[in-house]
XYZ file of C-alpha atoms in Angstrom:
540
model
C -15.479 -46.775 2.064
C -18.590 -46.773 0.125
C -17.771 -43.853 -2.130
C -14.603 -42.093 -2.998
C -14.089 -38.763 -1.398
C -13.224 -35.899 -3.724
C -10.780 -33.175 -3.019
C -11.708 -29.445 -2.755
C -10.263 -28.874 -6.193
C -12.967 -29.524 -8.759
C -13.064 -32.450 -11.284
C -11.607 -32.077 -14.762
C -10.943 -28.329 -14.237
C -8.302 -26.641 -16.242
C -6.174 -24.677 -13.897
C -3.945 -23.352 -16.599
C -4.581 -22.122 -20.048
C -4.465 -24.681 -22.831
C -0.876 -25.187 -23.922
C 0.728 -24.584 -20.475
C 2.830 -27.698 -19.469
C 3.128 -29.270 -15.981
C 5.953 -31.340 -14.824
C 5.483 -34.943 -14.311
C 4.670 -35.108 -10.658
C 2.752 -37.169 -8.108
C 0.128 -34.917 -6.233
C -0.653 -36.986 -3.195
C -2.424 -34.510 -0.844
C -4.666 -31.638 -1.114
C -5.926 -29.837 2.163
C -9.609 -29.612 2.721
C -11.610 -28.343 5.704
C -14.940 -29.836 6.485
C -17.392 -29.201 9.151
C -18.668 -32.936 9.882
C -16.417 -35.658 10.730
C -16.453 -38.663 8.290
C -15.525 -42.396 9.100
C -11.849 -42.306 9.479
C -9.186 -44.647 8.121
C -5.636 -44.459 9.262
C -6.327 -40.986 10.954
C -3.255 -38.930 11.790
C -4.358 -36.737 14.735
C -2.032 -33.949 15.792
C -4.352 -32.375 18.443
C -7.865 -32.725 19.861
C -9.533 -30.121 17.792
C -8.595 -31.134 14.225
C -7.125 -34.183 12.525
C -5.985 -35.286 9.104
C -7.910 -38.303 7.653
C -6.151 -40.460 5.178
C -8.819 -41.832 2.804
C -7.399 -44.429 0.479
C -8.758 -45.048 -3.024
C -10.570 -48.270 -3.396
C -9.009 -50.587 -5.753
C -12.436 -51.386 -7.543
C -13.392 -47.651 -7.895
C -12.869 -46.118 -11.183
C -10.148 -43.506 -11.349
C -11.511 -40.050 -11.193
C -9.484 -37.389 -13.017
C -9.925 -34.672 -10.381
C -6.882 -32.659 -11.225
C -5.946 -31.209 -14.624
C -2.514 -32.888 -14.825
C -0.782 -35.402 -17.041
C -2.065 -39.074 -16.847
C 1.015 -40.202 -14.748
C -0.155 -38.054 -11.958
C -2.273 -39.566 -9.358
C -3.873 -38.945 -6.011
C -3.292 -41.731 -3.532
C -4.682 -40.135 -0.467
C -6.600 -36.910 0.495
C -5.794 -35.217 3.832
C -9.116 -33.982 5.252
C -9.354 -31.883 8.337
C -12.295 -32.525 10.615
C -13.449 -30.099 13.180
C -15.709 -31.521 15.927
C -19.286 -30.026 15.932
C -19.915 -27.829 18.988
C -23.239 -26.721 20.412
C -24.266 -23.264 19.364
C -24.095 -20.948 22.087
C -27.163 -18.955 22.974
C -27.213 -15.365 21.729
C -26.777 -12.880 24.382
C -29.727 -10.361 24.517
C -31.717 -7.892 26.582
C -35.427 -8.428 26.842
C -37.224 -5.110 27.575
C -40.867 -4.780 28.313
C -42.423 -1.598 26.792
C -45.123 0.017 29.005
C -48.392 0.671 27.202
C -48.648 -1.747 24.501
C -46.566 -4.260 26.650
C -44.593 -5.202 23.562
C -41.260 -6.938 24.046
C -38.066 -5.223 22.599
C -35.263 -7.615 22.093
C -31.802 -5.943 21.962
C -29.033 -8.468 20.738
C -25.525 -7.614 21.924
C -23.849 -10.760 20.922
C -22.302 -9.425 17.729
C -18.889 -7.658 17.928
C -20.058 -3.974 18.169
C -16.635 -2.430 17.759
C -13.150 -3.501 16.289
C -10.833 -5.352 18.738
C -7.452 -4.337 19.752
C -6.008 -6.472 16.970
C -7.796 -4.900 14.429
C -5.607 -3.683 11.449
C -7.790 -4.504 8.278
C -10.561 -2.025 7.632
C -13.352 -1.210 5.371
C -12.629 1.870 3.497
C -14.891 4.739 4.818
C -17.714 5.455 2.637
C -17.042 9.087 2.232
C -13.611 8.027 0.728
C -15.019 5.224 -1.427
C -17.666 7.354 -3.157
C -14.861 9.496 -4.577
C -13.290 6.607 -6.412
C -14.704 3.130 -5.586
C -12.490 1.375 -8.149
C -9.252 2.358 -6.293
C -10.309 0.350 -3.381
C -11.713 -2.668 -5.045
C -9.724 -5.616 -6.114
C -9.783 -6.164 -9.985
C -8.685 -9.962 -10.269
C -7.904 -11.505 -6.971
C -9.580 -11.569 -3.533
C -7.466 -12.152 -0.449
C -9.199 -12.422 2.983
C -12.879 -12.566 3.723
C -13.873 -8.966 2.754
C -14.205 -9.640 -0.959
C -14.288 -13.419 -0.744
C -16.773 -15.084 -3.062
C -17.319 -12.267 -5.536
C -18.331 -13.789 -9.010
C -16.067 -11.226 -10.877
C -12.908 -12.689 -9.048
C -13.817 -16.448 -9.476
C -11.446 -16.876 -12.308
C -8.297 -16.460 -10.026
C -9.688 -19.104 -7.646
C -8.383 -21.649 -10.290
C -4.917 -20.102 -10.035
C -5.073 -20.539 -6.342
C -5.684 -24.274 -6.683
C -2.901 -24.480 -9.271
C -0.638 -22.851 -6.744
C -1.779 -25.315 -3.965
C -0.549 -28.187 -6.269
C 2.657 -26.768 -6.968
C 3.383 -25.828 -3.127
C 2.411 -29.383 -2.336
C 5.698 -30.327 -4.312
C 7.857 -28.258 -1.903
C 6.779 -29.680 1.402
C 6.079 -33.162 3.087
C 2.710 -34.639 3.713
C 2.746 -33.958 7.429
C 3.461 -30.319 6.929
C -0.128 -29.611 5.796
C -1.385 -30.657 9.254
C 0.913 -28.253 10.837
C -0.083 -25.391 8.664
C -3.842 -26.029 9.197
C -3.161 -26.293 13.065
C -1.436 -22.923 12.995
C -4.405 -21.295 11.367
C -7.027 -23.027 13.544
C -4.827 -21.985 16.772
C -4.893 -18.300 15.570
C -8.378 -18.180 14.126
C -9.794 -15.706 16.822
C -6.688 -13.410 16.313
C -7.178 -13.568 12.532
C -10.922 -12.756 12.805
C -10.317 -9.836 15.157
C -7.643 -8.486 12.709
C -10.722 -7.573 10.579
C -12.859 -4.595 11.300
C -15.948 -6.382 9.802
C -17.053 -9.819 11.094
C -16.897 -12.676 8.669
C -19.979 -14.743 8.250
C -17.881 -17.920 7.227
C -18.025 -20.829 9.462
C -14.703 -22.267 11.029
C -14.077 -24.956 8.305
C -14.662 -22.598 5.363
C -12.674 -19.787 7.140
C -9.740 -21.938 7.742
C -9.881 -23.229 4.094
C -9.913 -19.558 2.807
C -7.017 -18.509 4.816
C -5.086 -21.429 3.829
C -5.700 -21.064 0.110
C -4.768 -17.260 0.120
C -1.734 -17.536 2.232
C -0.262 -20.517 0.227
C -1.048 -18.774 -2.934
C 0.837 -15.608 -1.822
C 3.911 -17.720 -0.480
C 3.921 -19.744 -3.676
C 3.763 -16.556 -5.734
C 6.501 -14.737 -3.842
C 8.957 -17.806 -4.175
C 8.230 -18.007 -7.761
C 8.962 -14.308 -8.169
C 12.358 -14.780 -6.151
C 13.277 -17.931 -8.533
C 12.493 -15.833 -11.473
C 10.014 -18.358 -12.831
C 9.346 -16.515 -16.100
C 7.379 -19.482 -17.637
C 4.633 -18.978 -14.805
C 1.221 -18.186 -16.336
C 0.716 -15.163 -13.789
C 4.418 -13.739 -13.851
C 4.995 -13.969 -17.615
C 1.798 -11.801 -18.409
C 2.981 -8.257 -17.308
C -0.531 -6.822 -17.389
C -2.042 -9.465 -15.180
C 1.137 -9.722 -12.947
C 0.911 -5.710 -12.379
C -2.818 -6.057 -11.522
C -2.094 -8.781 -8.899
C 0.706 -6.643 -7.590
C -1.777 -3.857 -6.998
C -4.510 -5.891 -5.646
C -2.237 -7.411 -3.054
C -1.695 -3.722 -1.611
C -5.285 -2.688 -1.257
C -6.433 -2.182 2.275
C -9.450 -4.392 2.267
C -7.858 -7.214 0.536
C -5.216 -8.080 3.082
C -4.150 -11.138 5.413
C -2.523 -10.415 8.651
C 1.277 -10.432 8.018
C 1.838 -12.549 11.168
C -0.152 -15.548 9.407
C 2.041 -15.392 6.287
C 5.192 -15.176 8.233
C 4.100 -17.936 10.438
C 3.168 -20.433 7.802
C 6.406 -19.557 5.771
C 8.390 -20.345 8.726
C 6.626 -23.712 9.333
C 7.179 -24.680 5.669
C 10.778 -23.168 5.035
C 12.684 -26.229 6.033
C 11.288 -28.052 3.158
C 11.310 -25.503 0.726
C 13.962 -25.090 -2.134
C 17.461 -24.779 -0.253
C 18.424 -21.739 -2.112
C 15.515 -19.936 -0.624
C 16.040 -21.221 3.026
C 17.934 -17.950 4.020
C 15.185 -15.526 2.478
C 12.822 -14.600 5.368
C 9.221 -13.822 4.265
C 9.775 -10.081 5.129
C 12.645 -10.178 2.398
C 10.425 -12.005 -0.189
C 7.738 -9.464 0.398
C 10.137 -6.514 -0.134
C 11.537 -7.919 -3.279
C 8.012 -8.625 -4.699
C 6.660 -5.091 -4.082
C 9.853 -3.555 -5.205
C 10.459 -1.720 -1.903
C 14.259 -2.522 -2.088
C 16.571 -4.618 -4.143
C 17.408 -8.138 -3.251
C 21.167 -7.196 -2.360
C 19.871 -4.440 0.250
C 19.841 -4.979 3.963
C 16.320 -4.887 5.374
C 16.024 -3.313 8.820
C 12.399 -3.999 9.422
C 11.147 -6.883 11.512
C 8.098 -9.105 10.534
C 6.458 -8.518 13.907
C 6.398 -4.728 13.102
C 4.460 -5.100 10.139
C 0.492 -5.540 10.039
C -0.078 -6.433 6.288
C 1.099 -5.326 2.949
C -0.684 -1.967 2.866
C 1.246 -1.307 6.078
C 4.591 -2.538 4.609
C 4.243 -0.031 1.808
C 3.514 2.819 4.173
C 6.572 1.812 6.340
C 8.874 2.246 3.312
C 7.426 5.524 2.067
C 7.619 6.985 5.637
C 10.557 5.455 7.225
C 12.832 8.594 6.864
C 9.893 11.077 7.557
C 11.014 14.030 9.567
C 9.632 14.495 13.122
C 6.780 16.915 13.214
C 7.781 20.550 14.041
C 6.076 21.684 17.183
C 6.076 25.580 17.554
C 3.982 27.913 19.575
C 1.850 30.288 17.325
C 0.858 33.793 18.361
C -2.822 34.189 18.026
C -2.320 37.596 16.490
C -0.740 35.855 13.565
C -3.685 33.438 13.030
C -5.010 35.409 10.139
C -1.634 35.493 8.275
C -1.334 31.690 8.689
C -4.733 31.144 7.110
C -3.369 32.400 3.758
C -2.858 29.350 1.230
C 0.568 28.284 0.330
C 1.299 29.538 -3.371
C 1.193 27.034 -6.144
C 4.658 25.832 -7.755
C 4.170 28.451 -10.694
C 3.745 31.594 -8.108
C 6.681 30.138 -6.052
C 9.010 29.990 -9.148
C 7.949 33.593 -9.873
C 9.346 34.613 -6.464
C 12.446 33.000 -7.225
C 12.164 29.443 -5.743
C 14.018 26.753 -7.645
C 12.803 23.161 -7.678
C 15.385 20.431 -7.428
C 14.857 16.663 -7.527
C 16.974 14.968 -4.949
C 18.261 11.225 -4.963
C 15.636 8.465 -5.908
C 16.700 6.452 -2.754
C 15.342 9.287 -0.494
C 12.177 8.651 1.199
C 9.042 10.129 -0.491
C 8.446 12.400 2.231
C 12.019 13.874 2.549
C 11.154 17.371 1.508
C 13.549 20.333 2.294
C 13.843 23.978 1.785
C 17.070 25.727 1.698
C 18.126 29.407 1.200
C 21.836 29.886 0.493
C 23.960 33.015 -0.359
C 25.121 33.359 -3.890
C 28.845 33.849 -4.330
C 28.791 34.786 -0.826
C 26.941 37.978 -1.338
C 24.241 38.409 1.454
C 21.596 40.224 -0.615
C 21.818 37.494 -3.301
C 20.287 34.351 -1.927
C 19.264 31.232 -3.886
C 16.029 29.575 -2.650
C 15.821 25.889 -3.393
C 12.772 23.541 -2.620
C 14.055 19.890 -2.668
C 11.538 17.133 -3.370
C 12.302 13.484 -4.062
C 11.285 11.926 -7.578
C 7.777 10.603 -7.781
C 6.759 8.116 -10.530
C 3.219 9.066 -11.519
C 1.619 6.018 -13.255
C -1.775 4.436 -13.391
C -1.380 2.455 -10.133
C -0.299 5.519 -8.174
C -3.636 7.012 -7.168
C -5.032 3.654 -6.248
C -1.961 2.893 -3.963
C -1.998 6.379 -2.593
C -5.688 6.137 -1.766
C -5.236 3.002 0.013
C -2.202 4.300 2.140
C -4.387 7.408 3.007
C -7.361 5.255 3.961
C -5.129 3.185 6.250
C -4.036 6.327 7.990
C -7.607 7.772 8.348
C -8.689 4.441 10.139
C -5.595 3.465 12.214
C -3.298 6.519 12.475
C -5.670 9.567 12.707
C -3.036 11.516 14.603
C -0.129 10.583 12.353
C -1.247 11.135 8.817
C 2.122 11.351 7.230
C 1.170 10.146 3.750
C -1.998 12.414 3.820
C 0.277 15.482 4.756
C 2.504 14.724 1.918
C -0.250 14.503 -0.687
C -1.883 17.586 1.085
C 1.517 19.377 0.403
C 1.740 18.304 -3.141
C -1.895 19.382 -3.583
C -0.988 22.892 -2.514
C 1.722 23.028 -4.978
C -0.314 21.645 -7.931
C -3.261 23.718 -9.032
C -3.111 23.475 -12.685
C -1.222 21.697 -15.542
C 1.403 24.486 -15.607
C 2.419 23.586 -11.957
C 2.839 19.950 -13.020
C 5.009 21.087 -15.984
C 7.143 23.225 -13.524
C 7.788 20.203 -11.458
C 8.385 17.825 -14.436
C 10.886 20.203 -15.819
C 12.809 19.922 -12.664
C 12.699 16.145 -12.637
C 10.364 15.799 -9.777
C 7.396 14.410 -11.481
C 7.833 11.499 -14.027
C 4.767 11.706 -15.933
C 3.571 8.344 -17.372
C -0.100 9.379 -17.618
C 0.347 11.751 -20.641
C -1.607 14.797 -20.032
C -0.353 17.033 -17.246
C -4.014 17.938 -16.643
C -4.788 14.591 -15.437
C -2.001 14.637 -12.861
C -3.233 17.950 -11.587
C -6.771 16.671 -11.239
C -5.478 13.431 -9.450
C -3.701 15.380 -6.810
C -6.556 17.921 -6.361
C -9.149 15.035 -5.808
C -6.849 12.773 -3.673
C -7.346 15.004 -0.264
C -11.173 15.286 -0.651
C -12.872 14.019 2.519
C -9.343 13.581 4.240
C -8.819 14.816 7.639
C -5.324 15.787 8.640
C -3.512 15.123 12.087
C -3.445 18.813 13.006
C -7.062 19.555 12.203
C -9.770 19.868 14.683
C -12.330 17.145 14.811
C -15.150 19.774 14.781
C -13.803 21.027 11.471
C -12.893 24.558 12.824
C -9.338 24.829 11.486
C -8.513 25.854 8.106
C -6.152 24.436 5.621
C -3.066 25.854 6.489
C -3.642 25.680 10.192
C -4.081 22.022 9.638
C -0.820 21.817 7.842
C 0.956 23.454 10.964
C 0.539 20.437 12.899
C 2.013 18.293 10.123
C 5.795 17.415 9.129
C 5.956 20.300 6.920
C 5.024 23.213 9.197
C 8.434 24.656 8.988
C 8.767 24.249 5.275
C 5.441 25.971 4.700
C 6.435 28.731 6.997
C 9.734 29.386 5.265
C 8.077 29.271 1.789
C 5.442 31.827 2.611
C 8.137 34.141 4.287
C 10.093 33.860 1.012
C 7.096 34.697 -1.051
C 5.876 37.644 0.891
C 9.282 39.402 0.590
C 8.863 41.882 -2.598
C 12.706 41.907 -3.030
C 12.667 38.160 -4.040
C 10.006 38.936 -6.618
C 12.005 41.691 -8.154
C 14.972 39.550 -8.418
C 13.106 36.724 -9.788
C 11.635 39.255 -12.555
C 14.977 40.630 -13.346
C 16.399 37.047 -13.801
C 13.539 35.958 -15.919
C 13.473 39.010 -18.051
C 17.353 39.578 -18.726
C 18.951 36.431 -17.771
C 16.615 33.544 -18.678
C 19.010 32.145 -21.322
C 22.773 32.498 -22.333
C 21.973 35.062 -25.160
C 19.705 37.219 -23.101
C 22.324 37.132 -20.249
C 25.189 37.975 -22.649
C 23.300 40.748 -24.141
C 22.292 42.282 -21.022
C 25.827 42.158 -19.665
C 27.097 43.799 -23.000
C 24.592 46.634 -22.576
C 25.486 47.122 -19.040
C 29.210 47.408 -20.019
C 28.294 49.709 -22.906
C 26.315 51.948 -20.349
C 29.187 51.971 -17.827
C 31.582 53.013 -20.713
C 29.367 55.716 -21.920
C 28.927 56.971 -18.286
C 32.710 57.092 -17.706
C 33.288 59.053 -21.017
C 30.639 61.385 -20.047
C 32.166 62.123 -16.650
C 35.628 62.399 -18.318
C 34.360 64.791 -20.690
C 32.805 67.048 -18.076
C 35.932 66.962 -16.093
C 38.169 67.762 -19.032
C 35.861 70.780 -19.876
C 36.189 72.180 -16.425
C 40.005 71.771 -16.241
């Protein structure tokens, strides 16, 4: 060889902050995808389309410190994937002669004009993105082609290279070829998973998918192994940002790619992780369940991490209630559901149910108090919700996924819409917080009220008409909460419930008021009895 080939990892580049130590190791292989084939030495070919070239170092060549590793580390050979060049296909087009000026109009239809059946990773609609662009944009790391190559995300590319080196210690040399072959065989399916066409050529596309997938797998393994000394995991702020970025709709890899690569590499991973499937590692990383809990979801049923989050938030969602509505009652149904403060004014009590319940497991109950029919207790049960900085971004991406893929099954959108009807002002937030339903980590209650009020802007619900003719409540009647809304409105419309609530608030709001009220009533009863007895005695 005339010159030494350099790996894809840049020369003399710090992959960790100064002071971070690395274990003594021998890094012998780094995957690289190139477009043109180079002269091969000791080529290990696994199929006709791609091969790994073993390019040995020359004895006379000076040592190139291409990796930021201790001096005892060295690179003896570099696997290089070569893809045979294929002649470019002619673009399909329609040529039309325009009459009059006889100009030719060329209509190109070679480009993918609509998403394929496998499409599951979408660009967020512009109407939603305009409301809060930051909520849909990754802050530190890009995954997949939609945000690939952005300058503001370039720093994390160094960490991807570092994780490639660390992952290389877990597997054998020949495994790199199998991983690359898997991506190449599924390249068309991977490209079709994205709504937007990627302009990356085959070698660059395979390299990008490999780097992103290996980074995610290595990150999940380190989290499972509790590697607290890792640069990404020991900094809580950075780890939380990466955690959120990996759940953004535009920042995804198809789940079958990650699961397939993990299965290929798993026989050579750490033995204590062999029994952990990738779906289990994913659930543990995103805190969907505890490590000891049984996971019932199958990997083939999950599209990507955003879809995985939606699954765990909606897995116990009740079936939509279908009921025939009388057209004469349409005007009554158009009235909005009262907010939390007004509902409490009609006697509705709010109760926080178990944290293990699904986010959508909302229920409304009316039960007799002490068996007295005229004294009923109305209780609205809502699961506890943690309102923190990342919640708005996560909810917006789940809602965007439903708008793009599940327009007739907008379960999360319906839940947020229901909460939006309950919350109008900070007073409503305080009512729900007092009941333990909302855990406020944002500080001001007004911020939470504004967040819920803004989340449903430009959102179309599953029960709504595509022409925009249906109103807010008519939309909700096609949702999972139709029956709950109807019961709440019937309860609110009953004036007897308002009278009971006022009586309770005025005279029995606390122990002292209640005791004083009871004492006054007893005194009144005794005085009345005495008066009646005096009258009877006078006539006798």
